[in-house]
Amino acid sequence: HDFCWVCFGRWAIHGSRTGGYYRCNRFHAQKKTKETLEAMKKEVEDNSKKRNTKYFKHVYRRYKNHSNSFKIEEALLTIMPDKMAALVASAMDKQQPVQPSLENEDVKFVKDAIRELLK
Protein backbone atom coordinates (compact mmCIF):
# COMPACT_ATOMS: atom_id res chain seq x y z
CA HIS A 1 0.00 0.00 0.00
CA ASP A 2 1.77 3.03 -1.28
CA PHE A 3 0.67 6.43 0.02
CA CYS A 4 2.23 9.73 0.96
CA TRP A 5 2.76 10.26 4.68
CA VAL A 6 2.54 14.07 4.26
CA CYS A 7 -0.79 14.37 2.45
CA PHE A 8 -2.08 10.81 2.86
CA GLY A 9 -2.82 10.74 -0.87
CA ARG A 10 -2.03 7.91 -3.26
CA TRP A 11 1.64 7.64 -4.07
CA ALA A 12 0.80 7.16 -7.75
CA ILE A 13 -0.35 10.79 -8.10
CA HIS A 14 2.96 12.14 -6.79
CA GLY A 15 5.57 13.23 -9.27
CA SER A 16 7.46 16.25 -10.48
CA ARG A 17 4.32 18.42 -10.56
CA THR A 18 3.90 18.02 -6.77
CA GLY A 19 7.51 18.77 -5.97
CA GLY A 20 9.04 15.40 -6.55
CA TYR A 21 8.47 11.99 -5.08
CA TYR A 22 9.99 12.82 -1.71
CA ARG A 23 8.71 16.34 -1.28
CA CYS A 24 4.92 16.81 -1.29
CA ASN A 25 3.82 20.39 -1.96
CA ARG A 26 0.12 19.69 -1.78
CA PHE A 27 -0.05 21.57 1.52
CA HIS A 28 1.26 24.65 -0.23
CA ALA A 29 -1.29 24.25 -3.01
CA GLN A 30 -4.07 23.98 -0.42
CA LYS A 31 -2.71 27.09 1.33
CA LYS A 32 -2.73 29.04 -1.96
CA THR A 33 -6.26 27.82 -2.67
CA LYS A 34 -7.36 28.96 0.77
CA GLU A 35 -5.75 32.39 0.24
CA THR A 36 -7.46 32.69 -3.15
CA LEU A 37 -10.79 31.71 -1.62
CA GLU A 38 -10.38 34.31 1.13
CA ALA A 39 -9.53 36.98 -1.45
CA MET A 40 -12.62 36.05 -3.44
CA LYS A 41 -14.79 36.24 -0.30
CA LYS A 42 -13.40 39.71 0.46
CA GLU A 43 -14.13 40.83 -3.09
CA VAL A 44 -17.71 39.54 -2.82
CA GLU A 45 -18.15 41.39 0.49
CA ASP A 46 -16.78 44.60 -1.03
CA ASN A 47 -19.11 44.26 -4.04
CA SER A 48 -22.02 43.60 -1.69
CA LYS A 49 -21.22 46.75 0.29
CA LYS A 50 -21.02 48.78 -2.92
CA ARG A 51 -24.33 47.35 -4.12
CA ASN A 52 -25.99 48.10 -0.75
CA THR A 53 -24.64 51.66 -0.83
CA LYS A 54 -25.97 52.19 -4.37
CA TYR A 55 -29.37 50.81 -3.33
CA PHE A 56 -29.47 53.07 -0.26
CA LYS A 57 -28.63 56.11 -2.40
CA HIS A 58 -31.37 55.16 -4.87
CA VAL A 59 -34.00 54.79 -2.13
CA TYR A 60 -32.87 57.98 -0.39
CA ARG A 61 -33.10 59.98 -3.63
CA ARG A 62 -36.65 58.70 -4.17
CA TYR A 63 -37.58 59.62 -0.60
CA LYS A 64 -36.04 63.09 -0.90
CA ASN A 65 -37.74 63.75 -4.25
CA HIS A 66 -41.08 62.67 -2.82
CA SER A 67 -40.56 64.93 0.20
CA ASN A 68 -39.67 67.90 -2.01
CA SER A 69 -42.64 67.22 -4.26
CA PHE A 70 -44.95 67.13 -1.24
CA LYS A 71 -43.75 70.57 -0.15
CA ILE A 72 -44.38 71.98 -3.63
CA GLU A 73 -47.84 70.41 -3.77
CA GLU A 74 -48.77 71.85 -0.38
CA ALA A 75 -47.86 75.31 -1.65
CA LEU A 76 -49.89 74.64 -4.77
CA LEU A 77 -52.89 73.80 -2.60
CA THR A 78 -52.81 77.30 -1.09
CA ILE A 79 -52.75 79.03 -4.49
CA MET A 80 -55.25 76.62 -6.04
CA PRO A 81 -58.34 78.83 -5.47
CA ASP A 82 -56.66 81.65 -7.43
CA LYS A 83 -55.83 79.29 -10.28
CA MET A 84 -59.38 77.96 -10.34
CA ALA A 85 -60.75 81.53 -10.36
CA ALA A 86 -58.48 82.29 -13.31
CA LEU A 87 -59.89 79.26 -15.14
CA VAL A 88 -63.43 80.42 -14.44
CA ALA A 89 -62.64 83.96 -15.60
CA SER A 90 -61.06 82.61 -18.76
CA ALA A 91 -64.15 80.54 -19.47
CA MET A 92 -66.44 83.52 -18.87
CA ASP A 93 -64.41 85.63 -21.31
CA LYS A 94 -65.09 83.09 -24.03
CA GLN A 95 -68.85 83.54 -23.54
CA GLN A 96 -69.64 79.90 -22.83
CA PRO A 97 -73.34 79.09 -22.60
CA VAL A 98 -73.01 77.57 -19.11
CA GLN A 99 -71.48 79.93 -16.59
CA PRO A 100 -68.80 78.03 -14.64
CA SER A 101 -68.24 78.54 -10.93
CA LEU A 102 -65.55 77.39 -8.49
CA GLU A 103 -67.72 74.39 -7.58
CA ASN A 104 -68.45 73.43 -11.18
CA GLU A 105 -67.20 70.02 -12.36
CA ASP A 106 -65.29 71.76 -15.15
CA VAL A 107 -62.75 73.23 -12.73
CA LYS A 108 -63.13 70.84 -9.79
CA PHE A 109 -60.55 68.54 -11.42
CA VAL A 110 -57.79 70.94 -10.32
CA LYS A 111 -58.65 70.50 -6.64
CA ASP A 112 -59.02 66.73 -7.07
CA ALA A 113 -55.68 66.48 -8.88
CA ILE A 114 -53.79 68.34 -6.14
CA ARG A 115 -55.42 66.25 -3.42
CA GLU A 116 -54.44 63.11 -5.33
CA LEU A 117 -50.84 64.33 -5.50
CA LEU A 118 -50.80 64.88 -1.75
CA LYS A 119 -51.76 61.28 -0.99
Coordinates of N, CA and C in Angstrom, one line a residue:
H1 N 0.9 -1.2 0.0 CA 0.0 0.0 0.0 C 0.9 1.2 0.0
D2 N 0.9 1.8 -1.1 CA 1.8 3.0 -1.3 C 0.9 4.3 -1.1
F3 N 1.3 5.1 -0.2 CA 0.7 6.4 0.0 C 1.7 7.4 0.6
C4 N 1.4 8.7 0.5 CA 2.2 9.7 1.0 C 1.9 10.0 2.4
W5 N 3.0 10.0 3.3 CA 2.8 10.3 4.7 C 2.5 11.7 5.0
V6 N 2.8 12.6 4.0 CA 2.5 14.1 4.3 C 1.1 14.4 4.0
C7 N 0.6 14.0 2.8 CA -0.8 14.4 2.4 C -1.8 13.2 2.5
F8 N -1.3 12.0 2.8 CA -2.1 10.8 2.9 C -2.8 10.5 1.5
G9 N -2.3 11.0 0.4 CA -2.8 10.7 -0.9 C -2.1 9.5 -1.5
R10 N -2.6 9.1 -2.6 CA -2.0 7.9 -3.3 C -0.6 8.3 -3.8
W11 N 0.3 7.4 -3.6 CA 1.6 7.6 -4.1 C 1.7 7.8 -5.6
A12 N 0.8 7.1 -6.3 CA 0.8 7.2 -7.7 C 0.6 8.6 -8.3
I13 N -0.1 9.5 -7.6 CA -0.3 10.8 -8.1 C 0.8 11.7 -7.8
H14 N 1.8 11.3 -7.1 CA 3.0 12.1 -6.8 C 4.0 12.1 -7.9
G15 N 4.6 13.2 -8.2 CA 5.6 13.2 -9.3 C 6.2 14.6 -9.3
S16 N 6.8 15.0 -10.4 CA 7.5 16.3 -10.5 C 6.5 17.5 -10.3
R17 N 5.3 17.3 -10.7 CA 4.3 18.4 -10.6 C 4.0 18.7 -9.1
T18 N 4.2 17.8 -8.2 CA 3.9 18.0 -6.8 C 5.2 18.3 -6.0
G19 N 6.3 18.5 -6.7 CA 7.5 18.8 -6.0 C 8.4 17.6 -5.9
G20 N 8.2 16.6 -6.6 CA 9.0 15.4 -6.6 C 8.4 14.3 -5.7
Y21 N 9.0 13.2 -5.8 CA 8.5 12.0 -5.1 C 8.7 12.1 -3.6
Y22 N 9.7 12.8 -3.1 CA 10.0 12.8 -1.7 C 9.7 14.2 -1.1
R23 N 9.1 15.0 -1.8 CA 8.7 16.3 -1.3 C 7.3 16.7 -1.8
C24 N 6.3 16.6 -0.9 CA 4.9 16.8 -1.3 C 4.6 18.3 -1.0
N25 N 4.2 19.0 -2.1 CA 3.8 20.4 -2.0 C 2.3 20.6 -1.9
R26 N 1.6 19.6 -1.7 CA 0.1 19.7 -1.8 C -0.4 20.6 -0.7
F27 N 0.3 20.7 0.5 CA -0.1 21.6 1.5 C 0.0 23.0 1.0
H28 N 1.1 23.3 0.3 CA 1.3 24.7 -0.2 C 0.2 25.0 -1.2
A29 N -0.2 24.0 -2.0 CA -1.3 24.3 -3.0 C -2.6 24.5 -2.3
Q30 N -2.9 23.8 -1.2 CA -4.1 24.0 -0.4 C -4.0 25.4 0.2
K31 N -2.8 25.8 0.7 CA -2.7 27.1 1.3 C -3.0 28.2 0.3
K32 N -2.5 28.0 -0.9 CA -2.7 29.0 -2.0 C -4.2 29.1 -2.3
T33 N -4.8 27.9 -2.4 CA -6.3 27.8 -2.7 C -7.1 28.5 -1.6
K34 N -6.7 28.3 -0.3 CA -7.4 29.0 0.8 C -7.2 30.5 0.7
E35 N -6.0 31.0 0.4 CA -5.8 32.4 0.2 C -6.6 33.0 -0.9
T36 N -6.7 32.2 -2.0 CA -7.5 32.7 -3.1 C -8.9 32.8 -2.8
L37 N -9.4 31.7 -2.1 CA -10.8 31.7 -1.6 C -11.1 32.9 -0.7
E38 N -10.2 33.2 0.2 CA -10.4 34.3 1.1 C -10.4 35.6 0.4
A39 N -9.5 35.8 -0.6 CA -9.5 37.0 -1.5 C -10.8 37.1 -2.2
M40 N -11.4 36.0 -2.7 CA -12.6 36.0 -3.4 C -13.8 36.4 -2.5
K41 N -13.8 35.9 -1.3 CA -14.8 36.2 -0.3 C -14.8 37.7 0.0
K42 N -13.5 38.3 0.2 CA -13.4 39.7 0.5 C -13.9 40.5 -0.7
E43 N -13.6 40.1 -1.9 CA -14.1 40.8 -3.1 C -15.7 40.8 -3.2
V44 N -16.2 39.7 -2.8 CA -17.7 39.5 -2.8 C -18.3 40.5 -1.8
E45 N -17.7 40.5 -0.6 CA -18.2 41.4 0.5 C -18.1 42.9 0.1
D46 N -16.9 43.2 -0.6 CA -16.8 44.6 -1.0 C -17.8 45.0 -2.1
N47 N -18.1 44.0 -3.0 CA -19.1 44.3 -4.0 C -20.5 44.4 -3.4
S48 N -20.7 43.6 -2.4 CA -22.0 43.6 -1.7 C -22.2 44.9 -1.0
K49 N -21.1 45.4 -0.4 CA -21.2 46.8 0.3 C -21.5 47.9 -0.7
K50 N -20.8 47.8 -1.9 CA -21.0 48.8 -2.9 C -22.5 48.7 -3.4
R51 N -23.0 47.5 -3.6 CA -24.3 47.3 -4.1 C -25.3 47.9 -3.1
N52 N -25.1 47.6 -1.8 CA -26.0 48.1 -0.8 C -26.0 49.6 -0.7
T53 N -24.8 50.2 -0.9 CA -24.6 51.7 -0.8 C -25.4 52.3 -2.0
K54 N -25.3 51.7 -3.2 CA -26.0 52.2 -4.4 C -27.5 52.1 -4.1
Y55 N -27.9 51.0 -3.6 CA -29.4 50.8 -3.3 C -29.9 51.9 -2.3
F56 N -29.1 52.1 -1.3 CA -29.5 53.1 -0.3 C -29.6 54.5 -0.9
K57 N -28.6 54.8 -1.7 CA -28.6 56.1 -2.4 C -29.9 56.2 -3.3
H58 N -30.2 55.2 -4.0 CA -31.4 55.2 -4.9 C -32.6 55.4 -4.1
V59 N -32.8 54.7 -3.0 CA -34.0 54.8 -2.1 C -34.0 56.2 -1.5
Y60 N -32.9 56.7 -1.0 CA -32.9 58.0 -0.4 C -33.3 59.1 -1.4
R61 N -32.7 59.0 -2.6 CA -33.1 60.0 -3.6 C -34.6 60.0 -3.9
R62 N -35.2 58.8 -4.0 CA -36.6 58.7 -4.2 C -37.4 59.3 -3.0
Y63 N -36.9 59.0 -1.8 CA -37.6 59.6 -0.6 C -37.5 61.1 -0.6
K64 N -36.3 61.6 -0.9 CA -36.0 63.1 -0.9 C -36.9 63.8 -2.0
N65 N -36.9 63.2 -3.2 CA -37.7 63.8 -4.3 C -39.2 63.8 -3.9
H66 N -39.7 62.7 -3.2 CA -41.1 62.7 -2.8 C -41.3 63.7 -1.8
S67 N -40.4 63.9 -0.8 CA -40.6 64.9 0.2 C -40.6 66.3 -0.4
N68 N -39.7 66.6 -1.3 CA -39.7 67.9 -2.0 C -40.9 68.1 -2.8
S69 N -41.4 67.1 -3.5 CA -42.6 67.2 -4.3 C -43.8 67.5 -3.4
F70 N -43.9 66.9 -2.2 CA -44.9 67.1 -1.2 C -45.0 68.6 -0.8
K71 N -43.8 69.2 -0.5 CA -43.7 70.6 -0.1 C -44.3 71.5 -1.3
I72 N -43.9 71.2 -2.5 CA -44.4 72.0 -3.6 C -45.9 71.9 -3.8
E73 N -46.4 70.6 -3.6 CA -47.8 70.4 -3.8 C -48.6 71.1 -2.7
E74 N -48.1 71.1 -1.5 CA -48.8 71.9 -0.4 C -48.9 73.3 -0.7
A75 N -47.8 73.9 -1.2 CA -47.9 75.3 -1.6 C -48.9 75.5 -2.8
L76 N -48.9 74.6 -3.7 CA -49.9 74.6 -4.8 C -51.3 74.6 -4.3
L77 N -51.6 73.9 -3.2 CA -52.9 73.8 -2.6 C -53.3 75.2 -2.1
T78 N -52.4 76.0 -1.6 CA -52.8 77.3 -1.1 C -53.1 78.3 -2.2
I79 N -52.5 78.1 -3.4 CA -52.7 79.0 -4.5 C -53.8 78.5 -5.5
M80 N -54.3 77.3 -5.2 CA -55.2 76.6 -6.0 C -56.5 77.4 -6.2
P81 N -57.1 78.1 -5.2 CA -58.3 78.8 -5.5 C -58.1 80.0 -6.5
D82 N -57.0 80.6 -6.5 CA -56.7 81.7 -7.4 C -56.6 81.1 -8.8
K83 N -56.0 79.9 -9.0 CA -55.8 79.3 -10.3 C -57.2 78.9 -10.8
M84 N -58.0 78.4 -9.9 CA -59.4 78.0 -10.3 C -60.2 79.2 -10.7
A85 N -60.0 80.3 -10.0 CA -60.8 81.5 -10.4 C -60.3 82.0 -11.7
A86 N -59.0 81.9 -12.0 CA -58.5 82.3 -13.3 C -59.1 81.4 -14.4
L87 N -59.3 80.1 -14.1 CA -59.9 79.3 -15.1 C -61.3 79.7 -15.4
V88 N -62.0 80.0 -14.3 CA -63.4 80.4 -14.4 C -63.5 81.7 -15.2
A89 N -62.6 82.7 -14.9 CA -62.6 84.0 -15.6 C -62.3 83.8 -17.1
S90 N -61.4 82.9 -17.4 CA -61.1 82.6 -18.8 C -62.3 82.0 -19.5
A91 N -63.0 81.1 -18.8 CA -64.2 80.5 -19.5 C -65.3 81.6 -19.7
M92 N -65.4 82.5 -18.7 CA -66.4 83.5 -18.9 C -66.1 84.5 -20.0
D93 N -64.8 84.7 -20.2 CA -64.4 85.6 -21.3 C -64.8 85.1 -22.7
K94 N -64.8 83.7 -22.8 CA -65.1 83.1 -24.0 C -66.6 83.0 -24.3
Q95 N -67.4 83.5 -23.4 CA -68.8 83.5 -23.5 C -69.4 82.1 -23.7
Q96 N -69.1 81.2 -22.8 CA -69.6 79.9 -22.8 C -71.1 80.0 -22.4
P97 N -71.9 79.1 -22.9 CA -73.3 79.1 -22.6 C -73.6 78.8 -21.1
V98 N -72.8 77.9 -20.5 CA -73.0 77.6 -19.1 C -72.0 78.3 -18.3
Q99 N -72.4 79.1 -17.4 CA -71.5 79.9 -16.6 C -70.8 79.0 -15.5
P100 N -69.5 78.9 -15.6 CA -68.8 78.0 -14.6 C -68.6 78.8 -13.3
S101 N -68.5 78.0 -12.2 CA -68.2 78.5 -10.9 C -67.1 77.7 -10.3
L102 N -66.6 78.1 -9.1 CA -65.6 77.4 -8.5 C -66.0 76.0 -8.1
E103 N -67.3 75.7 -8.0 CA -67.7 74.4 -7.6 C -68.1 73.5 -8.8
N104 N -68.0 74.1 -10.0 CA -68.4 73.4 -11.2 C -67.5 72.3 -11.5
E105 N -68.0 71.2 -12.0 CA -67.2 70.0 -12.4 C -66.1 70.3 -13.4
D106 N -66.3 71.4 -14.1 CA -65.3 71.8 -15.2 C -64.0 72.2 -14.6
V107 N -64.0 72.8 -13.3 CA -62.7 73.2 -12.7 C -62.4 72.5 -11.4
K108 N -63.3 71.6 -11.0 CA -63.1 70.8 -9.8 C -62.0 69.9 -9.9
F109 N -61.6 69.5 -11.2 CA -60.6 68.5 -11.4 C -59.2 69.1 -10.9
V110 N -59.0 70.4 -10.8 CA -57.8 70.9 -10.3 C -57.6 70.6 -8.8
K111 N -58.7 70.8 -8.1 CA -58.7 70.5 -6.6 C -58.4 69.0 -6.4
D112 N -59.2 68.2 -7.2 CA -59.0 66.7 -7.1 C -57.6 66.3 -7.4
A113 N -57.0 66.9 -8.4 CA -55.7 66.5 -8.9 C -54.7 66.8 -7.8
I114 N -54.8 68.0 -7.2 CA -53.8 68.3 -6.1 C -54.0 67.5 -4.9
R115 N -55.2 67.2 -4.6 CA -55.4 66.2 -3.4 C -54.9 64.9 -3.7
E116 N -55.0 64.4 -4.9 CA -54.4 63.1 -5.3 C -52.9 63.1 -5.2
L117 N -52.3 64.2 -5.6 CA -50.8 64.3 -5.5 C -50.4 64.3 -4.1
L118 N -51.2 64.8 -3.2 CA -50.8 64.9 -1.7 C -51.0 63.6 -1.0
K119 N -51.6 62.6 -1.7 CA -51.8 61.3 -1.0 C -50.5 60.6 -0.8

